[in-house]
Short mmCIF file of C-alpha atoms in Angstrom, two decimals:
data_model
loop_
_atom_site.label_atom_id
_atom_site.label_comp_id
_atom_site.label_asym_id
_atom_site.label_seq_id
_atom_site.Cartn_x
_atom_site.Cartn_y
_atom_site.Cartn_z
CA UNK A 215 -18.69 95.07 40.76
CA UNK A 216 -16.62 92.31 42.75
CA UNK A 217 -14.72 94.00 44.91
CA UNK A 218 -11.22 92.23 44.71
CA UNK A 219 -10.36 92.85 48.39
CA UNK A 220 -13.58 91.36 50.09
CA UNK A 221 -11.83 88.55 52.08
CA UNK A 222 -14.73 86.14 51.02
CA UNK A 223 -13.28 85.56 47.78
CA UNK A 224 -10.14 84.16 49.05
CA UNK A 225 -11.49 81.65 51.54
CA UNK A 226 -10.69 77.93 50.21
CA UNK A 227 -14.00 76.39 49.68
CA UNK A 228 -14.89 73.64 52.51
CA UNK A 229 -17.45 71.40 50.55
CA UNK A 230 -14.43 69.76 48.20
CA UNK A 231 -12.02 69.10 50.92
CA UNK A 232 -14.57 67.59 53.12
CA UNK A 233 -15.67 65.23 50.13
CA UNK A 234 -11.43 64.32 49.42
CA UNK A 235 -11.15 63.37 53.11
CA UNK A 236 -14.33 61.69 52.80
CA UNK A 237 -13.40 59.58 50.20
CA UNK A 238 -9.98 59.14 51.02
CA UNK A 239 -11.03 57.72 54.63
CA UNK A 240 -13.56 55.23 52.89
CA UNK A 241 -10.67 53.95 50.79
CA UNK A 242 -8.50 53.26 53.86
CA UNK A 243 -11.19 51.70 55.90
CA UNK A 244 -12.11 49.16 52.30
CA UNK A 245 -8.44 48.55 52.15
CA UNK A 246 -8.20 47.82 56.17
CA UNK A 247 -11.46 45.78 56.04
CA UNK A 248 -10.10 43.88 53.14
CA UNK A 249 -6.48 43.42 54.89
CA UNK A 250 -8.70 41.94 57.97
CA UNK A 251 -10.36 39.27 55.68
CA UNK A 252 -7.43 38.23 53.97
CA UNK A 253 -5.78 37.42 57.11
CA UNK A 254 -9.02 35.85 58.91
CA UNK A 255 -9.49 33.64 55.51
CA UNK A 256 -6.78 33.59 53.49
CA UNK A 257 -6.75 31.61 49.96
CA UNK A 258 -6.32 27.61 49.90
CA UNK A 259 -2.82 28.14 48.67
CA UNK A 260 -1.51 29.88 51.25
CA UNK A 261 -3.02 28.50 54.10
CA UNK A 262 -0.30 26.30 55.62
CA UNK A 263 -2.52 25.28 58.70
CA UNK A 264 -3.82 22.86 56.34
CA UNK A 265 -2.18 19.70 56.24
CA UNK A 266 0.54 19.15 53.56
CA UNK A 267 0.10 15.66 52.00
CA UNK A 268 3.70 13.79 51.98
CA UNK A 269 5.11 12.85 48.67
CA UNK A 270 5.76 9.34 47.54
CA UNK A 271 8.62 8.20 45.35
CA UNK A 272 11.85 10.40 47.30
CA UNK A 273 14.89 9.71 49.00
CA UNK A 274 16.92 11.63 50.81
CA UNK A 275 19.67 12.75 49.33
CA UNK A 276 23.46 12.06 50.60
CA UNK A 277 25.63 14.79 50.08
CA UNK A 278 28.85 14.38 49.21
CA UNK A 279 32.02 15.67 51.60
CA UNK B 67 20.58 20.93 55.13
CA UNK B 68 18.61 18.00 54.52
CA UNK B 69 17.90 17.53 50.75
CA UNK B 70 16.08 15.00 48.80
CA UNK B 71 16.24 13.43 45.87
CA UNK B 72 12.44 13.33 43.77
CA UNK B 73 11.96 10.15 42.11
CA UNK B 74 9.14 10.82 40.42
CA UNK B 75 10.07 12.18 36.82
CA UNK B 76 13.18 11.29 34.68
CA UNK B 77 14.65 14.85 36.28
CA UNK B 78 15.15 13.67 39.53
CA UNK B 79 15.37 16.85 41.38
CA UNK B 80 17.82 17.07 44.06
CA UNK B 81 15.73 19.87 46.24
CA UNK B 82 17.23 21.72 49.14
CA UNK B 83 15.62 22.10 52.14
CA UNK B 84 12.50 24.71 51.37
CA UNK B 85 13.08 24.78 47.83
CA UNK B 86 10.55 23.25 45.22
CA UNK B 87 11.55 20.65 42.52
CA UNK B 88 11.46 21.51 38.70
CA UNK B 89 7.81 21.13 38.69
CA UNK B 90 7.32 23.70 41.47
CA UNK B 91 4.74 22.09 43.71
CA UNK B 92 6.90 19.65 44.71
CA UNK B 93 8.57 20.88 48.00
CA UNK B 94 11.33 20.21 50.68
CA UNK B 95 9.98 21.07 54.15
CA UNK B 96 11.78 20.12 56.55
CA UNK B 97 13.44 17.31 55.38
CA UNK B 98 10.30 15.53 54.17
CA UNK B 99 8.66 16.24 50.31
CA UNK B 100 5.58 17.55 49.93
CA UNK B 101 2.72 17.75 47.19
CA UNK B 102 1.73 21.22 48.30
CA UNK B 103 -1.03 20.94 45.80
CA UNK B 104 -2.44 17.96 47.13
CA UNK B 105 -6.19 18.54 47.49
CA UNK B 106 -6.15 21.84 46.04
CA UNK B 107 -6.90 22.21 42.44
CA UNK B 108 -6.82 25.44 40.50
CA UNK B 109 -9.17 24.06 37.38
CA UNK B 110 -12.06 22.06 37.54
CA UNK B 111 -14.44 21.66 34.49
CA UNK B 112 -16.68 19.18 33.03
CA UNK B 113 -15.64 18.14 29.10
CA UNK B 114 -16.97 15.89 26.55
CA UNK B 115 -14.48 12.73 26.17
CA UNK B 116 -13.67 13.92 22.82
CA UNK B 117 -12.02 17.00 23.90
CA UNK B 118 -9.04 15.01 25.92
CA UNK B 119 -9.35 13.48 22.93
CA UNK B 120 -10.41 10.24 23.38
CA UNK B 121 -12.14 9.07 20.48
CA UNK B 122 -12.02 5.48 21.44
CA UNK B 123 -13.17 5.31 24.78
CA UNK B 124 -16.37 6.21 26.36
CA UNK B 125 -17.50 8.34 23.23
CA UNK B 126 -19.65 11.18 23.70
CA UNK B 127 -19.28 10.96 27.41
CA UNK B 128 -18.93 13.61 30.15
CA UNK B 129 -15.69 13.58 32.16
CA UNK B 130 -15.29 15.63 35.36
CA UNK B 131 -11.78 17.32 34.61
CA UNK B 132 -9.42 18.68 37.41
CA UNK B 133 -5.90 20.02 37.26
CA UNK B 134 -3.53 21.59 39.59
CA UNK B 135 -0.90 23.93 39.28
CA UNK B 136 2.62 22.76 38.18
CA UNK B 137 4.09 20.69 35.42
CA UNK B 138 7.58 19.06 34.71
CA UNK B 139 7.89 20.48 31.47
CA UNK B 140 8.46 23.77 30.14
CA UNK B 141 7.53 23.85 26.59
CA UNK B 142 7.43 26.86 24.59
CA UNK B 143 4.43 26.64 22.95
CA UNK B 144 2.25 25.53 26.45
CA UNK B 145 -1.63 26.33 25.41
CA UNK B 146 -2.55 26.30 29.51
CA UNK B 147 0.34 27.59 30.63
CA UNK B 148 -1.51 30.44 33.28
CA UNK B 149 -1.81 26.82 34.94
CA UNK B 150 1.32 24.87 34.10
CA UNK B 151 3.84 27.64 34.55
CA UNK B 152 3.36 28.84 38.10
CA UNK B 153 3.25 27.15 41.64
CA UNK B 154 0.33 26.58 43.76
CA UNK B 155 0.88 29.94 45.51
CA UNK B 156 0.76 32.19 42.46
CA UNK B 157 -2.84 30.41 41.26
CA UNK B 158 -5.05 33.42 41.35
CA UNK B 159 -7.95 30.55 42.13
CA UNK B 160 -7.35 27.25 44.23
CA UNK B 161 -9.99 25.13 45.59
CA UNK B 162 -10.20 22.70 48.42
CA UNK B 163 -11.47 19.53 47.59
CA UNK B 164 -10.13 16.01 48.60
CA UNK B 165 -10.01 13.31 46.96
CA UNK B 166 -13.87 11.91 48.00
CA UNK B 167 -15.04 15.16 47.35
CA UNK B 168 -13.94 14.80 43.73
CA UNK B 169 -15.50 11.65 43.64
CA UNK B 170 -18.49 12.93 44.78
CA UNK B 171 -18.57 16.24 42.73
CA UNK B 172 -18.25 13.86 39.83
CA UNK B 173 -21.08 11.42 40.75
CA UNK B 174 -23.65 14.48 41.39
CA UNK B 175 -22.61 16.03 37.98
CA UNK B 176 -23.84 12.73 36.13
CA UNK B 177 -19.97 12.03 35.55
CA UNK B 178 -18.55 8.46 34.60
CA UNK B 179 -15.21 9.38 34.64
CA UNK B 180 -12.57 11.58 36.04
CA UNK B 181 -9.61 13.09 34.40
CA UNK B 182 -6.44 14.31 35.45
CA UNK B 183 -5.67 16.99 33.03
CA UNK B 184 -4.55 20.28 31.93
CA UNK B 185 -1.43 20.61 33.13
CA UNK B 186 0.51 17.41 33.71
CA UNK B 187 -1.10 15.11 36.19
CA UNK B 188 2.12 13.53 37.46
CA UNK B 189 3.20 16.68 39.42
CA UNK B 190 0.31 16.06 41.38
CA UNK B 191 0.74 12.03 41.30
CA UNK B 192 -0.74 11.36 45.30
CA UNK B 193 -3.62 13.20 44.44
CA UNK B 194 -4.59 11.49 41.21
CA UNK B 195 -3.82 8.19 42.83
CA UNK B 196 -6.17 8.48 45.99
CA UNK B 197 -9.03 9.79 43.73
CA UNK B 198 -8.63 7.14 41.43
CA UNK B 199 -8.43 4.49 44.19
CA UNK B 200 -11.89 6.19 45.73
CA UNK B 201 -13.23 6.57 42.07
CA UNK B 202 -12.61 3.11 41.16
CA UNK B 203 -14.46 1.86 44.01
CA UNK B 204 -17.56 4.23 43.31
CA UNK B 205 -17.47 2.71 39.68
CA UNK B 206 -15.91 5.18 37.75
CA UNK B 207 -13.22 5.36 35.49
CA UNK B 208 -10.04 7.02 35.53
CA UNK B 209 -7.99 9.07 32.49
CA UNK B 210 -4.62 10.73 32.38
CA UNK B 211 -3.80 13.02 29.97
CA UNK B 212 -0.04 13.70 29.80
CA UNK B 213 3.21 13.99 28.52
CA UNK B 214 4.08 11.06 30.00
CA UNK B 215 7.47 12.19 31.42
CA UNK B 216 7.39 9.99 34.12
CA UNK B 217 9.39 6.82 35.88
CA UNK B 218 8.63 3.53 35.53
CA UNK B 219 7.81 2.79 38.98
CA UNK B 220 6.09 5.34 39.82
CA UNK B 221 3.90 4.99 36.33
CA UNK B 222 3.36 1.24 37.00
CA UNK B 223 2.16 1.82 40.64
CA UNK B 224 -0.38 4.14 39.04
CA UNK B 225 -1.61 2.18 36.02
CA UNK B 226 -3.25 -0.27 38.37
CA UNK B 227 -5.84 2.58 38.66
CA UNK B 228 -6.05 3.87 35.44
CA UNK B 229 -8.39 3.18 33.01
CA UNK B 230 -7.22 5.26 29.79
CA UNK B 231 -4.57 7.52 28.88
CA UNK B 232 -3.99 10.14 26.11
CA UNK B 233 -0.47 10.58 25.91
CA UNK B 234 1.83 13.55 23.80
CA UNK B 235 4.47 12.36 21.71
CA UNK B 236 5.49 15.60 21.07
CA UNK B 237 8.04 14.62 18.48
CA UNK B 238 9.96 11.54 17.47
CA UNK B 239 13.03 13.52 17.95
CA UNK B 240 15.18 13.89 20.72
CA UNK B 241 16.62 17.72 20.00
CA UNK B 242 13.09 18.59 19.55
CA UNK B 243 12.30 17.68 23.14
CA UNK B 244 15.37 19.14 24.47
CA UNK B 245 14.94 22.14 22.83
CA UNK B 246 10.64 22.89 22.69
CA UNK B 247 10.40 21.00 26.32
CA UNK B 248 13.32 20.99 28.06
CA UNK B 249 12.65 17.04 28.38
CA UNK B 250 14.28 14.20 26.26
CA UNK B 251 12.50 11.47 24.27
CA UNK B 252 13.00 8.29 25.57
CA UNK B 253 11.52 7.82 29.06
CA UNK B 254 8.28 9.31 27.15
CA UNK B 255 8.81 6.18 24.99
CA UNK B 256 9.24 3.83 27.58
CA UNK B 257 6.22 5.18 29.68
CA UNK B 258 4.11 4.37 26.41
CA UNK B 259 4.79 1.09 26.30
CA UNK B 260 4.46 0.83 30.07
CA UNK B 261 0.85 1.99 30.08
CA UNK B 262 0.70 -0.44 27.07
CA UNK B 263 1.87 -3.90 28.94
CA UNK B 264 -0.53 -2.19 32.05
CA UNK B 265 -3.26 -2.57 29.84
CA UNK B 266 -4.36 1.40 30.25
CA UNK B 267 -6.54 2.15 26.78
CA UNK B 268 -3.68 4.06 25.25
CA UNK B 269 -4.15 7.02 22.42
CA UNK B 270 -1.42 9.42 21.24
CA UNK B 271 -1.53 13.00 20.45
CA UNK B 272 1.19 14.48 18.16
CA UNK B 273 0.72 18.23 18.11
CA UNK B 274 2.20 19.48 14.72
CA UNK B 275 4.04 22.47 14.53
CA UNK B 276 5.21 23.92 11.21
CA UNK B 277 9.09 23.39 10.38
CA UNK B 278 9.61 21.89 13.84
CA UNK B 279 7.87 18.43 13.57
CA UNK B 280 6.20 17.96 10.42
CA UNK B 281 8.56 16.27 8.42
CA UNK B 282 7.15 13.29 6.97
CA UNK B 283 10.09 11.32 7.40
CA UNK B 284 9.45 11.89 11.34
CA UNK B 285 6.18 11.41 10.88
CA UNK B 286 6.55 7.95 9.32
CA UNK B 287 9.23 7.05 11.59
CA UNK B 288 6.86 7.86 14.71
CA UNK B 289 3.81 6.28 13.08
CA UNK B 290 5.91 2.85 12.32
CA UNK B 291 7.66 3.01 16.17
CA UNK B 292 3.97 3.34 17.51
CA UNK B 293 2.36 0.61 15.15
CA UNK B 294 5.33 -1.96 16.51
CA UNK B 295 5.70 -0.93 20.30
CA UNK B 296 1.89 -0.56 20.97
CA UNK B 297 -0.25 -1.60 18.18
CA UNK B 298 -1.60 -0.56 14.55
CA UNK B 299 -4.84 -0.18 16.36
CA UNK B 300 -3.70 2.97 18.71
CA UNK B 301 -5.79 5.94 17.82
CA UNK B 302 -2.88 8.99 16.76
CA UNK B 303 -4.52 12.00 17.18
CA UNK B 304 -2.36 14.93 14.72
CA UNK B 305 -3.73 17.96 16.30
CA UNK B 306 -3.08 21.47 14.82
CA UNK B 307 -0.88 24.16 16.38
CA UNK B 308 -1.73 27.59 17.42
CA UNK B 309 0.67 30.66 18.16
CA UNK B 310 0.74 31.08 21.99
CA UNK B 311 2.81 31.37 25.27
CA UNK B 312 6.71 31.57 23.90
CA UNK B 313 6.27 30.31 20.75
CA UNK B 314 3.88 33.24 18.37
CA UNK B 315 6.50 33.29 15.76
CA UNK B 316 4.92 30.19 13.64
CA UNK B 317 1.68 30.26 11.82
CA UNK B 318 -1.15 27.54 12.62
CA UNK B 319 -1.01 24.28 11.05
CA UNK B 320 -2.14 24.27 7.64
CA UNK B 321 -4.67 21.75 7.13
CA UNK B 322 -3.39 20.27 4.25
CA UNK B 323 -0.01 19.67 6.47
CA UNK B 324 -2.30 17.53 8.55
CA UNK B 325 -3.98 15.64 5.82
CA UNK B 326 -0.92 14.72 4.38
CA UNK B 327 0.51 13.65 7.94
CA UNK B 328 -2.27 11.41 8.51
CA UNK B 329 -2.03 9.86 5.34
CA UNK B 330 1.59 8.96 5.88
CA UNK B 331 0.70 7.49 9.11
CA UNK B 332 -2.07 5.60 7.47
CA UNK B 333 0.45 4.02 5.20
CA UNK B 334 2.77 3.23 7.85
CA UNK B 335 0.22 0.83 9.31
CA UNK B 336 -1.79 2.63 11.81
CA UNK B 337 -5.51 1.99 11.47
CA UNK B 338 -7.07 4.95 13.36
CA UNK B 339 -5.61 8.38 12.34
CA UNK B 340 -7.14 11.56 13.38
CA UNK B 341 -7.01 15.12 12.62
CA UNK B 342 -7.58 17.69 15.68
CA UNK B 343 -8.49 21.38 16.31
CA UNK B 344 -9.67 21.24 12.44
CA UNK B 345 -13.71 22.08 12.98
CA UNK B 346 -15.49 19.83 10.53
CA UNK B 347 -12.63 17.78 8.50
CA UNK B 348 -13.75 14.46 7.50
CA UNK B 349 -10.22 13.23 9.31
CA UNK B 350 -11.67 13.79 12.77
CA UNK B 351 -14.31 10.89 12.38
CA UNK B 352 -13.79 6.95 12.47
CA UNK B 353 -13.78 4.51 9.81
CA UNK B 354 -13.75 1.11 9.46
CA UNK B 355 -10.37 -0.10 8.53
CA UNK B 356 -11.39 -2.61 6.47
CA UNK B 357 -14.18 -0.95 4.36
CA UNK B 358 -14.12 2.22 5.03
CA UNK B 359 -17.65 2.82 6.49
CA UNK B 360 -18.19 6.05 8.32
CA UNK B 361 -18.57 4.66 12.02
CA UNK B 362 -18.66 7.69 14.48
CA UNK B 363 -18.70 11.02 12.46
CA UNK B 364 -17.51 14.13 14.42
CA UNK B 365 -17.50 17.82 13.99
CA UNK B 366 -15.43 19.83 16.86
CA UNK B 367 -16.58 17.56 20.23
CA UNK B 368 -19.85 16.70 18.82
CA UNK B 369 -20.60 13.27 17.77
CA UNK B 370 -22.96 13.60 14.74
CA UNK B 371 -23.06 10.13 13.58
CA UNK B 372 -22.66 6.87 15.60
CA UNK B 373 -23.04 3.56 13.92
CA UNK B 374 -21.00 1.13 15.52
CA UNK B 375 -22.58 -1.99 16.43
CA UNK B 376 -23.26 -1.97 20.54
CA UNK B 377 -20.56 -4.39 20.64
CA UNK B 378 -18.26 -2.10 18.81
CA UNK B 379 -18.55 -3.59 15.51
CA UNK B 380 -18.65 -2.30 12.37
CA UNK B 381 -22.64 -2.41 10.70
CA UNK B 382 -21.30 -3.36 7.13
CA UNK B 383 -18.48 -6.24 7.86
CA UNK B 384 -19.12 -6.69 11.60
CA UNK B 385 -15.04 -6.38 11.68
CA UNK B 386 -14.14 -5.61 15.74
CA UNK B 387 -13.04 -2.12 16.20
CA UNK B 388 -10.61 -1.10 18.73
CA UNK B 389 -11.94 0.74 21.92
CA UNK B 390 -13.72 0.90 24.79
CA UNK B 391 -17.22 1.47 24.09
CA UNK B 392 -20.58 2.38 25.84
#
């Protein structure tokens, strides 16, 4: 019969906790890597460093008052 | 604050600094209006010419087709709303392609024409113009697929480098334009006439939406106007409506309705009237207006029969068929 007073029975299992921390760490790492890639090479539409062509057919608006 | 007024389309948006026009893609930055989607297409495909639809312009040819985000109309039934009702920065996918790269890619793919299409190319006007100039220099033709809601002066300039257009005439009814597209009818009619005056090959598309623009009297008035102002040889395409975007409450157009409106337009004097978006319907083929000979048979976007002579004549009666043939 198992002895309920055995302290080893109340000890938290170590393996699942290590797995969780490992998974969490990998998630943070992957997010960081994605953020860095996005920062270094952003989508074309968001790249303000690329020249924006001036439009034809417009004029300055003369505000009244 | 230095606001600007965009003169490209009849909306003439007054755009404060840092804001975009109604089309979402023409932005006032530092008191200068910028075409933010110039060189930044979000859709590039190779399509058959019949998809534009153009039935009397290089039939069967492959056409290099591109679009950027944005549109100056906001049709409740838009079929490309994911592209047209967004600004460039909202797109999941945007490419970087200068006009010279577009022309080179079109040639590499063996296309002899470039289409500015899907959204309304009016909102990426400068990109269309610069690409068209280069394309023409390289022996390619330019096709403009549009709702034709544009001012006359910019359109006249653009027409110098365009070869063909398929223009939407959404309804011969100003109320329809206001309710469904947030636009007005008269500038569209003026633009269609301008295309014709400038020598651009014109085909017209009318999307027939049940209960909204399928009244036969309306179809008759529109057909008579096309015959009088653009000519009886102007091809008219009646397309079948499919419920989408913000107009899911109406059913697809019944085929019988499309056949009725086609008959009405033929009786009004137009010589080439087609039914679109109905696979295999006889109304999508080209017939000689004089003797009824089948000239070009079509099923969907595929040409199943081609009997025109090399110089674009009916093989039976030798009548000249209007168009720009191979």
